[in-house]
C-alpha cells in the first residue's frame, strides 16, 4: 500500500525535505506486524520525541504569554492542549486518519477508543518528524497554527477544568 502525502503536507502547510520521516510518522505498530518487510518501522520513537517537543513549545508559549498566571493554572492549561482527546480531535480535523498505515484489524475498528489514541500518537509522531526534518521552528509553527489555536476556546469554555470542578463552578453561578 503506497500513500500519497501531498494533500497532508498542503493541509499542515509544511513540505518535508525527507518524506520518509512523514511516512514513518503515519505507521502504526499493527501495520508492521502484518508487513515485517516495511523498511521504515513504526512511529513510536517519533511519538516519543514529538511528545517532548509539544510539551516544551506549549509550555514556553504559556510561560511567556501569561507571565502573571500561577504554575498550577499553567499546568492545567497545558494539559488541556496536549491530552489525547484534544490531539485526536485535531488529527481528525487534519485528516490524519486517511494517511495512517494500519493493520487490517485496526482499519476496520474506526470508532474505537484505541483509534483515538492512535490518532493522538500519530499527531505526536508528526511533530517529532517535523522537528527532525525542519528543526524547532518548523514544529513551533505547526503547533502554534494547529494546537495553540484551540486555546482561546478552551479558556472561554473552562475546558481545562476537570468535570467535577466544572460542575462546582456552574453550581456556584446559580
PDB file of C-alpha atoms in Angstrom:
ATOM      1  CA  UNK A   1       0.000   0.000   0.000  1.00  0.00           C
ATOM      2  CA  UNK A   2       1.526   3.296  -1.109  1.00  0.00           C
ATOM      3  CA  UNK A   3       0.129   6.503   0.304  1.00  0.00           C
ATOM      4  CA  UNK A   4       0.444   9.920  -1.256  1.00  0.00           C
ATOM      5  CA  UNK A   5       1.169  12.623   1.317  1.00  0.00           C
ATOM      6  CA  UNK A   6       0.980  15.765  -0.835  1.00  0.00           C
ATOM      7  CA  UNK A   7      -2.548  16.581   0.381  1.00  0.00           C
ATOM      8  CA  UNK A   8      -1.490  16.157   4.021  1.00  0.00           C
ATOM      9  CA  UNK A   9       1.564  18.340   3.502  1.00  0.00           C
ATOM     10  CA  UNK A  10      -0.652  21.031   1.973  1.00  0.00           C
ATOM     11  CA  UNK A  11      -3.084  20.743   4.893  1.00  0.00           C
ATOM     12  CA  UNK A  12      -0.359  21.093   7.525  1.00  0.00           C
ATOM     13  CA  UNK A  13       1.392  23.788   5.481  1.00  0.00           C
ATOM     14  CA  UNK A  14       4.742  22.004   5.615  1.00  0.00           C
ATOM     15  CA  UNK A  15       6.662  20.100   2.949  1.00  0.00           C
ATOM     16  CA  UNK A  16       9.083  17.510   4.233  1.00  0.00           C
ATOM     17  CA  UNK A  17      12.626  17.550   2.900  1.00  0.00           C
ATOM     18  CA  UNK A  18      12.812  13.895   3.954  1.00  0.00           C
ATOM     19  CA  UNK A  19       9.393  12.401   3.116  1.00  0.00           C
ATOM     20  CA  UNK A  20      10.335   9.137   4.844  1.00  0.00           C
ATOM     21  CA  UNK A  21      10.016  10.947   8.176  1.00  0.00           C
ATOM     22  CA  UNK A  22       6.404  11.832   7.392  1.00  0.00           C
ATOM     23  CA  UNK A  23       5.721   8.317   6.159  1.00  0.00           C
ATOM     24  CA  UNK A  24       7.165   6.763   9.315  1.00  0.00           C
ATOM     25  CA  UNK A  25       5.109   9.138  11.475  1.00  0.00           C
ATOM     26  CA  UNK A  26       1.987   7.590   9.927  1.00  0.00           C
ATOM     27  CA  UNK A  27       2.947   3.945  10.564  1.00  0.00           C
ATOM     28  CA  UNK A  28       1.216   2.212  13.479  1.00  0.00           C
ATOM     29  CA  UNK A  29       2.856  -0.796  15.083  1.00  0.00           C
ATOM     30  CA  UNK A  30      -0.014  -3.033  13.935  1.00  0.00           C
ATOM     31  CA  UNK A  31       0.915  -2.394  10.292  1.00  0.00           C
ATOM     32  CA  UNK A  32       4.484  -3.579  10.901  1.00  0.00           C
ATOM     33  CA  UNK A  33       3.151  -6.779  12.471  1.00  0.00           C
ATOM     34  CA  UNK A  34       1.416  -7.587   9.168  1.00  0.00           C
ATOM     35  CA  UNK A  35       4.166  -6.133   6.937  1.00  0.00           C
ATOM     36  CA  UNK A  36       7.526  -7.018   8.506  1.00  0.00           C
ATOM     37  CA  UNK A  37       9.240  -6.145   5.201  1.00  0.00           C
ATOM     38  CA  UNK A  38       8.273  -2.460   5.646  1.00  0.00           C
ATOM     39  CA  UNK A  39      11.641  -0.730   5.837  1.00  0.00           C
ATOM     40  CA  UNK A  40      10.914   2.343   7.955  1.00  0.00           C
ATOM     41  CA  UNK A  41       9.486   0.848  11.121  1.00  0.00           C
ATOM     42  CA  UNK A  42       6.624   2.180  13.247  1.00  0.00           C
ATOM     43  CA  UNK A  43       6.098   5.673  14.636  1.00  0.00           C
ATOM     44  CA  UNK A  44       6.623   5.126  18.377  1.00  0.00           C
ATOM     45  CA  UNK A  45      10.096   6.669  18.600  1.00  0.00           C
ATOM     46  CA  UNK A  46       8.897   9.717  16.666  1.00  0.00           C
ATOM     47  CA  UNK A  47       5.905   9.871  19.006  1.00  0.00           C
ATOM     48  CA  UNK A  48       8.263   9.880  22.000  1.00  0.00           C
ATOM     49  CA  UNK A  49      10.222  12.788  20.532  1.00  0.00           C
ATOM     50  CA  UNK A  50       7.121  14.670  19.404  1.00  0.00           C
ATOM     51  CA  UNK A  51       5.567  14.444  22.858  1.00  0.00           C
ATOM     52  CA  UNK A  52       8.595  16.211  24.360  1.00  0.00           C
ATOM     53  CA  UNK A  53       8.696  18.848  21.605  1.00  0.00           C
ATOM     54  CA  UNK A  54       4.971  19.527  22.022  1.00  0.00           C
ATOM     55  CA  UNK A  55       5.328  19.886  25.807  1.00  0.00           C
ATOM     56  CA  UNK A  56       8.203  22.356  25.594  1.00  0.00           C
ATOM     57  CA  UNK A  57       6.662  24.532  22.886  1.00  0.00           C
ATOM     58  CA  UNK A  58       3.271  24.734  24.607  1.00  0.00           C
ATOM     59  CA  UNK A  59       4.943  25.313  27.974  1.00  0.00           C
ATOM     60  CA  UNK A  60       7.157  28.078  26.611  1.00  0.00           C
ATOM     61  CA  UNK A  61       4.188  29.760  24.923  1.00  0.00           C
ATOM     62  CA  UNK A  62       2.072  29.711  28.086  1.00  0.00           C
ATOM     63  CA  UNK A  63       5.002  30.813  30.252  1.00  0.00           C
ATOM     64  CA  UNK A  64       5.730  33.888  28.119  1.00  0.00           C
ATOM     65  CA  UNK A  65       2.156  34.770  27.180  1.00  0.00           C
ATOM     66  CA  UNK A  66       0.741  34.588  30.716  1.00  0.00           C
ATOM     67  CA  UNK A  67       3.535  35.883  32.997  1.00  0.00           C
ATOM     68  CA  UNK A  68       1.249  36.506  35.977  1.00  0.00           C
ATOM     69  CA  UNK A  69      -0.548  33.147  35.900  1.00  0.00           C
ATOM     70  CA  UNK A  70       0.332  30.677  38.668  1.00  0.00           C
ATOM     71  CA  UNK A  71       2.097  27.497  37.586  1.00  0.00           C
ATOM     72  CA  UNK A  72      -0.830  25.315  38.707  1.00  0.00           C
ATOM     73  CA  UNK A  73      -3.120  27.061  36.222  1.00  0.00           C
ATOM     74  CA  UNK A  74      -0.473  26.879  33.510  1.00  0.00           C
ATOM     75  CA  UNK A  75      -0.172  23.136  34.143  1.00  0.00           C
ATOM     76  CA  UNK A  76      -3.943  22.663  33.796  1.00  0.00           C
ATOM     77  CA  UNK A  77      -3.988  24.761  30.619  1.00  0.00           C
ATOM     78  CA  UNK A  78      -1.098  22.819  29.106  1.00  0.00           C
ATOM     79  CA  UNK A  79      -2.770  19.509  29.966  1.00  0.00           C
ATOM     80  CA  UNK A  80      -5.932  20.640  28.179  1.00  0.00           C
ATOM     81  CA  UNK A  81      -3.918  21.214  24.999  1.00  0.00           C
ATOM     82  CA  UNK A  82      -1.643  18.179  24.937  1.00  0.00           C
ATOM     83  CA  UNK A  83      -4.034  15.422  26.046  1.00  0.00           C
ATOM     84  CA  UNK A  84      -5.040  12.503  23.840  1.00  0.00           C
ATOM     85  CA  UNK A  85      -8.612  13.731  23.362  1.00  0.00           C
ATOM     86  CA  UNK A  86      -7.517  17.130  22.038  1.00  0.00           C
ATOM     87  CA  UNK A  87      -4.763  15.687  19.861  1.00  0.00           C
ATOM     88  CA  UNK A  88      -7.128  13.102  18.364  1.00  0.00           C
ATOM     89  CA  UNK A  89      -9.655  15.841  17.602  1.00  0.00           C
ATOM     90  CA  UNK A  90      -7.000  17.916  15.840  1.00  0.00           C
ATOM     91  CA  UNK A  91      -5.785  14.817  13.964  1.00  0.00           C
ATOM     92  CA  UNK A  92      -9.340  14.320  12.683  1.00  0.00           C
ATOM     93  CA  UNK A  93      -9.521  17.958  11.585  1.00  0.00           C
ATOM     94  CA  UNK A  94      -6.271  17.448   9.635  1.00  0.00           C
ATOM     95  CA  UNK A  95      -7.478  14.152   8.094  1.00  0.00           C
ATOM     96  CA  UNK A  96      -4.531  12.273   9.598  1.00  0.00           C
ATOM     97  CA  UNK A  97      -6.587   9.077   9.748  1.00  0.00           C
ATOM     98  CA  UNK A  98      -6.714   8.650   5.977  1.00  0.00           C
ATOM     99  CA  UNK A  99      -2.904   8.791   5.929  1.00  0.00           C
ATOM    100  CA  UNK A 100      -2.265   6.125   8.562  1.00  0.00           C
ATOM    101  CA  UNK A 101      -0.722   2.764   7.862  1.00  0.00           C
ATOM    102  CA  UNK A 102      -2.777   0.355   9.990  1.00  0.00           C
ATOM    103  CA  UNK A 103      -3.303  -3.387  10.165  1.00  0.00           C
ATOM    104  CA  UNK A 104      -6.474  -4.775   8.597  1.00  0.00           C
ATOM    105  CA  UNK A 105      -7.961  -5.205  12.065  1.00  0.00           C
ATOM    106  CA  UNK A 106      -7.205  -1.626  13.090  1.00  0.00           C
ATOM    107  CA  UNK A 107      -8.548  -0.341   9.757  1.00  0.00           C
ATOM    108  CA  UNK A 108     -11.941  -1.921  10.481  1.00  0.00           C
ATOM    109  CA  UNK A 109     -12.197  -0.622  14.059  1.00  0.00           C
ATOM    110  CA  UNK A 110     -12.524   3.075  13.193  1.00  0.00           C
ATOM    111  CA  UNK A 111     -14.672   4.229  16.119  1.00  0.00           C
ATOM    112  CA  UNK A 112     -12.861   2.596  18.992  1.00  0.00           C
ATOM    113  CA  UNK A 113     -11.246   4.350  21.917  1.00  0.00           C
ATOM    114  CA  UNK A 114      -7.996   2.806  20.737  1.00  0.00           C
ATOM    115  CA  UNK A 115      -8.351   4.674  17.419  1.00  0.00           C
ATOM    116  CA  UNK A 116      -8.388   7.986  19.288  1.00  0.00           C
ATOM    117  CA  UNK A 117      -5.097   7.083  20.949  1.00  0.00           C
ATOM    118  CA  UNK A 118      -3.656   6.020  17.599  1.00  0.00           C
ATOM    119  CA  UNK A 119      -4.609   9.417  16.170  1.00  0.00           C
ATOM    120  CA  UNK A 120      -3.184  11.300  19.149  1.00  0.00           C
ATOM    121  CA  UNK A 121       0.026   9.302  18.933  1.00  0.00           C
ATOM    122  CA  UNK A 122       0.249   9.986  15.193  1.00  0.00           C
ATOM    123  CA  UNK A 123      -0.019  13.711  15.935  1.00  0.00           C
ATOM    124  CA  UNK A 124       2.915  13.482  18.341  1.00  0.00           C
ATOM    125  CA  UNK A 125       4.861  11.401  15.801  1.00  0.00           C
ATOM    126  CA  UNK A 126       4.129  14.042  13.141  1.00  0.00           C
ATOM    127  CA  UNK A 127       5.512  16.742  15.431  1.00  0.00           C
ATOM    128  CA  UNK A 128       8.608  14.623  16.083  1.00  0.00           C
ATOM    129  CA  UNK A 129       9.089  14.102  12.347  1.00  0.00           C
ATOM    130  CA  UNK A 130       8.718  17.838  11.686  1.00  0.00           C
ATOM    131  CA  UNK A 131      11.239  18.606  14.398  1.00  0.00           C
ATOM    132  CA  UNK A 132      13.786  16.239  12.846  1.00  0.00           C
ATOM    133  CA  UNK A 133      13.081  17.492   9.336  1.00  0.00           C
ATOM    134  CA  UNK A 134      12.848  21.239   9.881  1.00  0.00           C
ATOM    135  CA  UNK A 135      14.037  21.927  13.411  1.00  0.00           C
ATOM    136  CA  UNK A 136      12.301  23.549  16.323  1.00  0.00           C
ATOM    137  CA  UNK A 137      10.895  26.394  14.195  1.00  0.00           C
ATOM    138  CA  UNK A 138       9.002  24.009  11.887  1.00  0.00           C
ATOM    139  CA  UNK A 139       7.474  22.243  14.896  1.00  0.00           C
ATOM    140  CA  UNK A 140       6.697  25.553  16.596  1.00  0.00           C
ATOM    141  CA  UNK A 141       4.911  26.937  13.537  1.00  0.00           C
ATOM    142  CA  UNK A 142       2.780  23.793  13.270  1.00  0.00           C
ATOM    143  CA  UNK A 143       1.936  23.737  16.992  1.00  0.00           C
ATOM    144  CA  UNK A 144       1.006  27.417  17.027  1.00  0.00           C
ATOM    145  CA  UNK A 145      -1.178  27.030  13.933  1.00  0.00           C
ATOM    146  CA  UNK A 146      -2.980  23.812  14.767  1.00  0.00           C
ATOM    147  CA  UNK A 147      -2.812  23.209  18.527  1.00  0.00           C
ATOM    148  CA  UNK A 148      -2.402  26.520  20.331  1.00  0.00           C
ATOM    149  CA  UNK A 149      -5.096  27.937  18.045  1.00  0.00           C
ATOM    150  CA  UNK A 150      -7.599  25.938  20.156  1.00  0.00           C
ATOM    151  CA  UNK A 151      -6.517  27.580  23.398  1.00  0.00           C
ATOM    152  CA  UNK A 152      -8.927  30.535  23.418  1.00  0.00           C
ATOM    153  CA  UNK A 153     -11.861  28.135  23.043  1.00  0.00           C
ATOM    154  CA  UNK A 154     -10.501  26.066  25.941  1.00  0.00           C
ATOM    155  CA  UNK A 155     -10.164  29.150  28.150  1.00  0.00           C
ATOM    156  CA  UNK A 156     -13.565  30.617  27.247  1.00  0.00           C
ATOM    157  CA  UNK A 157     -15.342  27.332  27.970  1.00  0.00           C
ATOM    158  CA  UNK A 158     -13.265  26.370  31.013  1.00  0.00           C
ATOM    159  CA  UNK A 159     -12.342  23.104  29.313  1.00  0.00           C
ATOM    160  CA  UNK A 160      -9.112  22.996  31.310  1.00  0.00           C
ATOM    161  CA  UNK A 161     -11.133  22.103  34.395  1.00  0.00           C
ATOM    162  CA  UNK A 162     -11.908  18.502  35.239  1.00  0.00           C
ATOM    163  CA  UNK A 163     -15.641  17.652  35.088  1.00  0.00           C
ATOM    164  CA  UNK A 164     -16.106  17.874  38.879  1.00  0.00           C
ATOM    165  CA  UNK A 165     -14.529  21.347  39.049  1.00  0.00           C
ATOM    166  CA  UNK A 166     -16.611  22.470  36.078  1.00  0.00           C
ATOM    167  CA  UNK A 167     -19.778  21.258  37.822  1.00  0.00           C
ATOM    168  CA  UNK A 168     -18.841  23.069  41.030  1.00  0.00           C
ATOM    169  CA  UNK A 169     -18.121  26.260  39.099  1.00  0.00           C
ATOM    170  CA  UNK A 170     -21.516  26.082  37.354  1.00  0.00           C
ATOM    171  CA  UNK A 171     -23.284  25.341  40.649  1.00  0.00           C
ATOM    172  CA  UNK A 172     -21.714  28.415  42.262  1.00  0.00           C
ATOM    173  CA  UNK A 173     -23.004  30.602  39.427  1.00  0.00           C
ATOM    174  CA  UNK A 174     -26.608  29.760  40.368  1.00  0.00           C
TER     175      UNK A 174
END
